JSON list of C-alpha atoms in Angstrom, two decimals:
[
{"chain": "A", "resi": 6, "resn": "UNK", "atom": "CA", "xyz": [18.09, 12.55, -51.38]},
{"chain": "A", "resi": 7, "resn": "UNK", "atom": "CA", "xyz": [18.46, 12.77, -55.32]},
{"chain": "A", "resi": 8, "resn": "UNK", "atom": "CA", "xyz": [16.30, 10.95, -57.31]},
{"chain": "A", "resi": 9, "resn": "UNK", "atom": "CA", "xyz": [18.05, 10.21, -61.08]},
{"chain": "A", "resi": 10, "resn": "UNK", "atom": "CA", "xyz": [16.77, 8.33, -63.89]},
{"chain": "A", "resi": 11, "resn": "UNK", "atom": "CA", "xyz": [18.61, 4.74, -65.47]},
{"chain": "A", "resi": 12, "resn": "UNK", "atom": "CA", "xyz": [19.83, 7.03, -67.82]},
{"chain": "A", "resi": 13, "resn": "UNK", "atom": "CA", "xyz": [21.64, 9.57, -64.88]},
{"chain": "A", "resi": 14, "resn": "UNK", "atom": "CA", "xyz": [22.17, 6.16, -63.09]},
{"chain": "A", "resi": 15, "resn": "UNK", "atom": "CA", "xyz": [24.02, 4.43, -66.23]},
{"chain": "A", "resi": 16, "resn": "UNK", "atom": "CA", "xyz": [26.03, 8.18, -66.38]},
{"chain": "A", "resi": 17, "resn": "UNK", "atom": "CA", "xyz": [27.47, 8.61, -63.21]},
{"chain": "A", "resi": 18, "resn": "UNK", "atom": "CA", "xyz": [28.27, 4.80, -62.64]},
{"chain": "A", "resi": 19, "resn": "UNK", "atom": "CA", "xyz": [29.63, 4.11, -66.21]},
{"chain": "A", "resi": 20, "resn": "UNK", "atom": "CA", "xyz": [27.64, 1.17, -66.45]},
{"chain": "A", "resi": 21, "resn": "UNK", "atom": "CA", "xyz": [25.27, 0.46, -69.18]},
{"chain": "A", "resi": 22, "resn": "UNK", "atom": "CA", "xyz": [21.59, 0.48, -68.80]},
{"chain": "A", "resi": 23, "resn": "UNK", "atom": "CA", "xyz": [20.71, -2.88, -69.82]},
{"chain": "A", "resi": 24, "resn": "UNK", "atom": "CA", "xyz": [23.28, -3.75, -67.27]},
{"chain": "A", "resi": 25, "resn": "UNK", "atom": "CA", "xyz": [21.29, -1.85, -64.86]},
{"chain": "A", "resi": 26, "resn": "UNK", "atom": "CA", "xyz": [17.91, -3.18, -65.82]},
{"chain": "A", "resi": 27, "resn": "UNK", "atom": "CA", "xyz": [19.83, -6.62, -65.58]},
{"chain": "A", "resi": 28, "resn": "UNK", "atom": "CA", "xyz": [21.03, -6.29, -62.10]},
{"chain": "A", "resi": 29, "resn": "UNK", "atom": "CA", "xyz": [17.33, -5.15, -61.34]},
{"chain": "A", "resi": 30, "resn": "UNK", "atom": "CA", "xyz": [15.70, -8.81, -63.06]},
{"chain": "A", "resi": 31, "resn": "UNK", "atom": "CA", "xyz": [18.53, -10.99, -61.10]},
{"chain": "A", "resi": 32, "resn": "UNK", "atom": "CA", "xyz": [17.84, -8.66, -57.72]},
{"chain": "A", "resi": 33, "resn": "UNK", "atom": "CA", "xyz": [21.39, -7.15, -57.35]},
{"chain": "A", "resi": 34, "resn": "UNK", "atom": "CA", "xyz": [19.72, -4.30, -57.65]},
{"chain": "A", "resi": 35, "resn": "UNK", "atom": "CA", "xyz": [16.37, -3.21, -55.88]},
{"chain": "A", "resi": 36, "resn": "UNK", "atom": "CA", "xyz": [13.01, -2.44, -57.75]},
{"chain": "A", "resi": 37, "resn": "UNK", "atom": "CA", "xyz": [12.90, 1.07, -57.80]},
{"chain": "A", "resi": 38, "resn": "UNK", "atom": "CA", "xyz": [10.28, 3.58, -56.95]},
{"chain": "A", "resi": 39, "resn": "UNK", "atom": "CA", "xyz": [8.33, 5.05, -60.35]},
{"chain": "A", "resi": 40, "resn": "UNK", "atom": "CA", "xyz": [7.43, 8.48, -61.23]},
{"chain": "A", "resi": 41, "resn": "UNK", "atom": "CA", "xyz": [4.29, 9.61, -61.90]},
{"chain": "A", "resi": 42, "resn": "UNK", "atom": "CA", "xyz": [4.90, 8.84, -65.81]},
{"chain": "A", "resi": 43, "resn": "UNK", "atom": "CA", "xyz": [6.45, 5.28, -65.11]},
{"chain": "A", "resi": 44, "resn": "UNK", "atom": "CA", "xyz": [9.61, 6.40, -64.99]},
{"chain": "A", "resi": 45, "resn": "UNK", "atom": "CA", "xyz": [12.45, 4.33, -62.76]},
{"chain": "A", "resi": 46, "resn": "UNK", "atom": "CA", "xyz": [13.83, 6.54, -60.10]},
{"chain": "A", "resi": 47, "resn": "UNK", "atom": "CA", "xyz": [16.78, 5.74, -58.35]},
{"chain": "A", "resi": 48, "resn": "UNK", "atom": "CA", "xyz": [19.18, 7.54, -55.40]},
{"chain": "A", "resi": 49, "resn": "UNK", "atom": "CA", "xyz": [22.40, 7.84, -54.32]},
{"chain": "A", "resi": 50, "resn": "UNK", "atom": "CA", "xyz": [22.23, 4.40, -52.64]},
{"chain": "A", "resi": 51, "resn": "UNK", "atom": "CA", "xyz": [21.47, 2.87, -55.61]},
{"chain": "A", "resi": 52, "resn": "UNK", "atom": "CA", "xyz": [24.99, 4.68, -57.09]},
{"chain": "A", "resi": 53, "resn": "UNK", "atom": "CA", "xyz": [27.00, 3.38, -54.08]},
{"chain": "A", "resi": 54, "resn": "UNK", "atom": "CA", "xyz": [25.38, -0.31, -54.60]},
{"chain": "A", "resi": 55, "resn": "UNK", "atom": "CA", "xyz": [26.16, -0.72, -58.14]},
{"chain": "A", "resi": 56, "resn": "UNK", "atom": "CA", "xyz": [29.70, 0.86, -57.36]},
{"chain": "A", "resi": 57, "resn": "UNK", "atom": "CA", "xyz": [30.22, -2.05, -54.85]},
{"chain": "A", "resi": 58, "resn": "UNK", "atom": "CA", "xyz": [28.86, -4.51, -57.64]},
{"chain": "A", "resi": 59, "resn": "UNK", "atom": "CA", "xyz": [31.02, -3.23, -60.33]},
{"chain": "A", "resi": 60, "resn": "UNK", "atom": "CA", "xyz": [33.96, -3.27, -57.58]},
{"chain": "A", "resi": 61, "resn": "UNK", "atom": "CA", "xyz": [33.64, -6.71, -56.56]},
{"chain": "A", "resi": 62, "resn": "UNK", "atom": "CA", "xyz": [33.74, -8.02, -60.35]},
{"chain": "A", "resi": 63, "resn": "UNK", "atom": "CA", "xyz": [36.91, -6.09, -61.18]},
{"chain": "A", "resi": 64, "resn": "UNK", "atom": "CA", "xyz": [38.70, -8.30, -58.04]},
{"chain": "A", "resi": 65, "resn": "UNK", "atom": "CA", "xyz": [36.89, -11.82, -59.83]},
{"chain": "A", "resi": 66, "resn": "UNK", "atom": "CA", "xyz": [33.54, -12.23, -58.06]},
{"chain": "A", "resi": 67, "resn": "UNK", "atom": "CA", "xyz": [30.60, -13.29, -60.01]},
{"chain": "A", "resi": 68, "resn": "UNK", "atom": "CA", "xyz": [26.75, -12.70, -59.79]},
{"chain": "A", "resi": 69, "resn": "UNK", "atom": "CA", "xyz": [25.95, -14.97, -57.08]},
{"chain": "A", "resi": 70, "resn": "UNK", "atom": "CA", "xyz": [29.08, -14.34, -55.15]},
{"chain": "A", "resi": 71, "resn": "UNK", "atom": "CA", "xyz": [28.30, -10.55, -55.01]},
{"chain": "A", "resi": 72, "resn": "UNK", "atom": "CA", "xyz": [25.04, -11.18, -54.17]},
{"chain": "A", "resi": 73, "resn": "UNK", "atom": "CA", "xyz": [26.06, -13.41, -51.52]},
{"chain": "A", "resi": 74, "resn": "UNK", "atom": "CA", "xyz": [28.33, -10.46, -50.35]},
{"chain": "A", "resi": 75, "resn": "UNK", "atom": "CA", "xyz": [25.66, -7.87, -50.84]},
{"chain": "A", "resi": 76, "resn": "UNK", "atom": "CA", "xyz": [23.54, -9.94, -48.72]},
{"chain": "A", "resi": 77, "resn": "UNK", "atom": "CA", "xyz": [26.42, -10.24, -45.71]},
{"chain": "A", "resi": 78, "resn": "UNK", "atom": "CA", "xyz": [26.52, -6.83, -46.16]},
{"chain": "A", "resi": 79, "resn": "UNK", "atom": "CA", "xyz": [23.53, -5.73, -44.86]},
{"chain": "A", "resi": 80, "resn": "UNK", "atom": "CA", "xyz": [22.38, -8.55, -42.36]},
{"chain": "A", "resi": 81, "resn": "UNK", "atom": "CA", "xyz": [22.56, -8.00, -38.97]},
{"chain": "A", "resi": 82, "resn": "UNK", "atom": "CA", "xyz": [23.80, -11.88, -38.14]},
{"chain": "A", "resi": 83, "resn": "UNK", "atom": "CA", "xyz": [26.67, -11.76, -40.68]},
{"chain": "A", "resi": 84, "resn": "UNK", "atom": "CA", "xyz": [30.33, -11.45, -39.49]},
{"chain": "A", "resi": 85, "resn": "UNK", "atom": "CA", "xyz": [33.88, -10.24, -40.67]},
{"chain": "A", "resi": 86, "resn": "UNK", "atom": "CA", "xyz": [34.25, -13.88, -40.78]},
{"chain": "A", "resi": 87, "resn": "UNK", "atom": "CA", "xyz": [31.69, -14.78, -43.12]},
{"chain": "A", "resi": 88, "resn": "UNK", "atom": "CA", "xyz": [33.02, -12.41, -46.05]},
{"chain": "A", "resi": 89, "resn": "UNK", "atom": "CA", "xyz": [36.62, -13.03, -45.03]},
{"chain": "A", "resi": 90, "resn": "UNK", "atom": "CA", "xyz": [35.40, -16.60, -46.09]},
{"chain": "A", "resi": 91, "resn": "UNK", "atom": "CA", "xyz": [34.12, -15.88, -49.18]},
{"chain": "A", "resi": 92, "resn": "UNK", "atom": "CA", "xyz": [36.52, -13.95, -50.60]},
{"chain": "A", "resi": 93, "resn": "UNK", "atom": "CA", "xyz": [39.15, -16.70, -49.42]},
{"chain": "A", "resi": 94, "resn": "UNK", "atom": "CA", "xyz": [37.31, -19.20, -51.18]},
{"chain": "A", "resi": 95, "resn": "UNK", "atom": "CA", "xyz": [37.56, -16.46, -54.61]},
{"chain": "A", "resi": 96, "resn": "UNK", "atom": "CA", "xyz": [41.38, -16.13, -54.15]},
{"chain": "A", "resi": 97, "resn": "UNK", "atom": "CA", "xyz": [41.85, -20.36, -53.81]},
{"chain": "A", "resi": 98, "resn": "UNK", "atom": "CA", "xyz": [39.65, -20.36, -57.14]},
{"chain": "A", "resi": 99, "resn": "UNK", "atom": "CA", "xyz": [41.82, -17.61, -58.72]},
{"chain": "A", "resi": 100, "resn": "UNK", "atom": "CA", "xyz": [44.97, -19.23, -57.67]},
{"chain": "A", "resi": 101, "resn": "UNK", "atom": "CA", "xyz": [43.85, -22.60, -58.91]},
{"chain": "A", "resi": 102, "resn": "UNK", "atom": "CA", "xyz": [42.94, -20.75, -62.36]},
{"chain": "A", "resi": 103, "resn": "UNK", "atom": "CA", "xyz": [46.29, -19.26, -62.50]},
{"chain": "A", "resi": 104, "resn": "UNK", "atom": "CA", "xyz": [48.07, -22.28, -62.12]},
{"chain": "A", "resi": 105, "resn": "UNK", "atom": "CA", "xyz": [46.01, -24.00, -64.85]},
{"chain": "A", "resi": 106, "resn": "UNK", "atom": "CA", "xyz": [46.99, -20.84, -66.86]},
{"chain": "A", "resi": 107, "resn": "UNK", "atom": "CA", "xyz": [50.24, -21.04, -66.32]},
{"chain": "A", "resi": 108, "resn": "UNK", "atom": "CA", "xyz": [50.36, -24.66, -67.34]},
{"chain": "A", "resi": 109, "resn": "UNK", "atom": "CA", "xyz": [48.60, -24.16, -70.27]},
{"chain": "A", "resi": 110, "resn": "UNK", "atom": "CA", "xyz": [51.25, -21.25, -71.24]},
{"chain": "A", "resi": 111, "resn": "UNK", "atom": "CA", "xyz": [53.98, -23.68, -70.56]},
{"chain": "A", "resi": 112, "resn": "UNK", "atom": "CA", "xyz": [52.48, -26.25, -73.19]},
{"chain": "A", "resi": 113, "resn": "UNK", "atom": "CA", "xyz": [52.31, -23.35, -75.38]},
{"chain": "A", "resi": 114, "resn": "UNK", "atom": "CA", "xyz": [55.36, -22.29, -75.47]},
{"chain": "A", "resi": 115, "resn": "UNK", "atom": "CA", "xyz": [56.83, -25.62, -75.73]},
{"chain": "A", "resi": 116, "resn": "UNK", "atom": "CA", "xyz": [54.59, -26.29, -78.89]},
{"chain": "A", "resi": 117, "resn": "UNK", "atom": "CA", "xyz": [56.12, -23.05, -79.74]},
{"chain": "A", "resi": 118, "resn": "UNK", "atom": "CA", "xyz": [59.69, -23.38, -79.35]},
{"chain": "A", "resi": 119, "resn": "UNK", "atom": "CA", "xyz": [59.17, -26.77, -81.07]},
{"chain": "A", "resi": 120, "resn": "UNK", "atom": "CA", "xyz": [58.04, -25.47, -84.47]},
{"chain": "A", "resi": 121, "resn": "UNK", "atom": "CA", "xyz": [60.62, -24.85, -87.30]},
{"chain": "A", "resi": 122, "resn": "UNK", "atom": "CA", "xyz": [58.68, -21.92, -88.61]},
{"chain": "A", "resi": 123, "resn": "UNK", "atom": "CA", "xyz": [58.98, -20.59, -92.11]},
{"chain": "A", "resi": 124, "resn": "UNK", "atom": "CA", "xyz": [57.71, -21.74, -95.48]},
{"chain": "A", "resi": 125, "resn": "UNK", "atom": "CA", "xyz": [57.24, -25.31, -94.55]},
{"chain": "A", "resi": 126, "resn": "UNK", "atom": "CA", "xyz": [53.76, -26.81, -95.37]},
{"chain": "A", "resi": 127, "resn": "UNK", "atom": "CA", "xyz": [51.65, -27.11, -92.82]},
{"chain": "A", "resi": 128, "resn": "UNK", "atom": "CA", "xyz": [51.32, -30.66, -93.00]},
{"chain": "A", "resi": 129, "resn": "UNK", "atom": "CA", "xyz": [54.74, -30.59, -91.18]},
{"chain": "A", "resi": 130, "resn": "UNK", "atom": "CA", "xyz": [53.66, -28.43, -88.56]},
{"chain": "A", "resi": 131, "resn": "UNK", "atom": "CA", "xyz": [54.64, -29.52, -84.99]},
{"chain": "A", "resi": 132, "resn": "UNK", "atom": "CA", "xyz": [52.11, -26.96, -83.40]},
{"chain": "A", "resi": 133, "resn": "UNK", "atom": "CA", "xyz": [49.07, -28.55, -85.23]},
{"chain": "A", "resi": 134, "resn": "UNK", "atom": "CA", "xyz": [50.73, -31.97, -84.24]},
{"chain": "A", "resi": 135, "resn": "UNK", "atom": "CA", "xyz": [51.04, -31.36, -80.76]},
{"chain": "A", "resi": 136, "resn": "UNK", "atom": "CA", "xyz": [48.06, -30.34, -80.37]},
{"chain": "A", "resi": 137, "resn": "UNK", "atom": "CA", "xyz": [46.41, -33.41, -82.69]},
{"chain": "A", "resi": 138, "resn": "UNK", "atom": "CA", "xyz": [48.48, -35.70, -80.25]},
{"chain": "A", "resi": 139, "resn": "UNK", "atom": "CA", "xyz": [48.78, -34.15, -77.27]},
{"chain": "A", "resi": 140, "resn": "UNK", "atom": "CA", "xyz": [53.06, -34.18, -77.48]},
{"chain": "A", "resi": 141, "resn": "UNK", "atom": "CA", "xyz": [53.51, -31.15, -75.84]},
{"chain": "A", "resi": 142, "resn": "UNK", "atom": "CA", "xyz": [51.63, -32.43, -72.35]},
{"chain": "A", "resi": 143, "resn": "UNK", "atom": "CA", "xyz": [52.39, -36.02, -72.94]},
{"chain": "A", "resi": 144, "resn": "UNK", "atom": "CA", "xyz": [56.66, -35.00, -73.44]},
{"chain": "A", "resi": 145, "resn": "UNK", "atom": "CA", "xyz": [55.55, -32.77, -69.70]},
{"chain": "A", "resi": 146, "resn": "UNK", "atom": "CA", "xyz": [54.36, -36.38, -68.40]},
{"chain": "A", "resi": 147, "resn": "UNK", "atom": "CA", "xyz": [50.84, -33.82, -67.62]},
{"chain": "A", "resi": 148, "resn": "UNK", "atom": "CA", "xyz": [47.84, -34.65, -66.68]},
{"chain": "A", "resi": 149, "resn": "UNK", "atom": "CA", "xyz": [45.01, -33.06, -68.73]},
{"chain": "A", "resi": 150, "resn": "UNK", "atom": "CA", "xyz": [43.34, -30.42, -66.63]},
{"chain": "A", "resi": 151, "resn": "UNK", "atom": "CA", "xyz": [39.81, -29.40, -66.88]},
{"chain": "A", "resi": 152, "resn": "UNK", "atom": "CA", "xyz": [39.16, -25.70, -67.29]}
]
């Protein structure tokens, strides 16, 4: 098996080496063996984990989650199930966020279409006033959502 320095490590995943070092402190990441001068030495395990971790944030999974899923991963009691139930509980949360999103874009773009643009003083600004008042969610009959 290859052994590589954080430096090879941070190199052939892309990731930086605080971010590596990170991942080691919040135990993503294994301790790894030292050389003879102190030196970390990882393998190509160590390449294939941080791949996973860097994986599961680009589809929306934090820390924890991917720790969570790092730990299903390897335990012999885990199921299919298990991860099929944490990622369904990430893609409810993502859903609810883009709905909230979407929301909010709506209120924008009212505040938007609202405003008579141009040279007039700010004072006179619908945008700033809507969002002072609240118009644009209150002419919506909306709730305020918490983000």
């Amino acid at each position: 098996m290859t052994t590589m320095t954080v430096g090879k490590l941070a190199e052939s995943t892309g990731i930086n080496i605080e971010t590596v070092r990170f991942y080691e402190r919040e135990g993503l990441l294994p301790k790894p063996e030292r050389s003879a001068g102190g030196h970390r030495l990882y393998d190509d395990d160590d390449v294939a984990r941080l791949r996973f971790i860097q994986r599961a944030k680009d589809v929306g999974f934090t820390l924890k989650e991917i720790q969570d899923l790092l730990f299903l991963r390897t335990s012999d009691l885990a199921t299919c199930g298990d991860v099929s139930e944490l990622a369904t509980r990430k893609l409810n949360e993502i859903t609810h966020k883009i709905e909230l999103l979407t929301e909010m874009r709506e209120h924008l773009a009212d505040l938007i279409e609202r405003c008579p643009g141009g040279d007039k003083s700010t004072q006179c600004c619908s945008i700033l006033q809507g969002i002072e008042g609240g118009s644009a969610k209150a002419a919506k009959g909306k709730k305020r959502s918490s983000a």
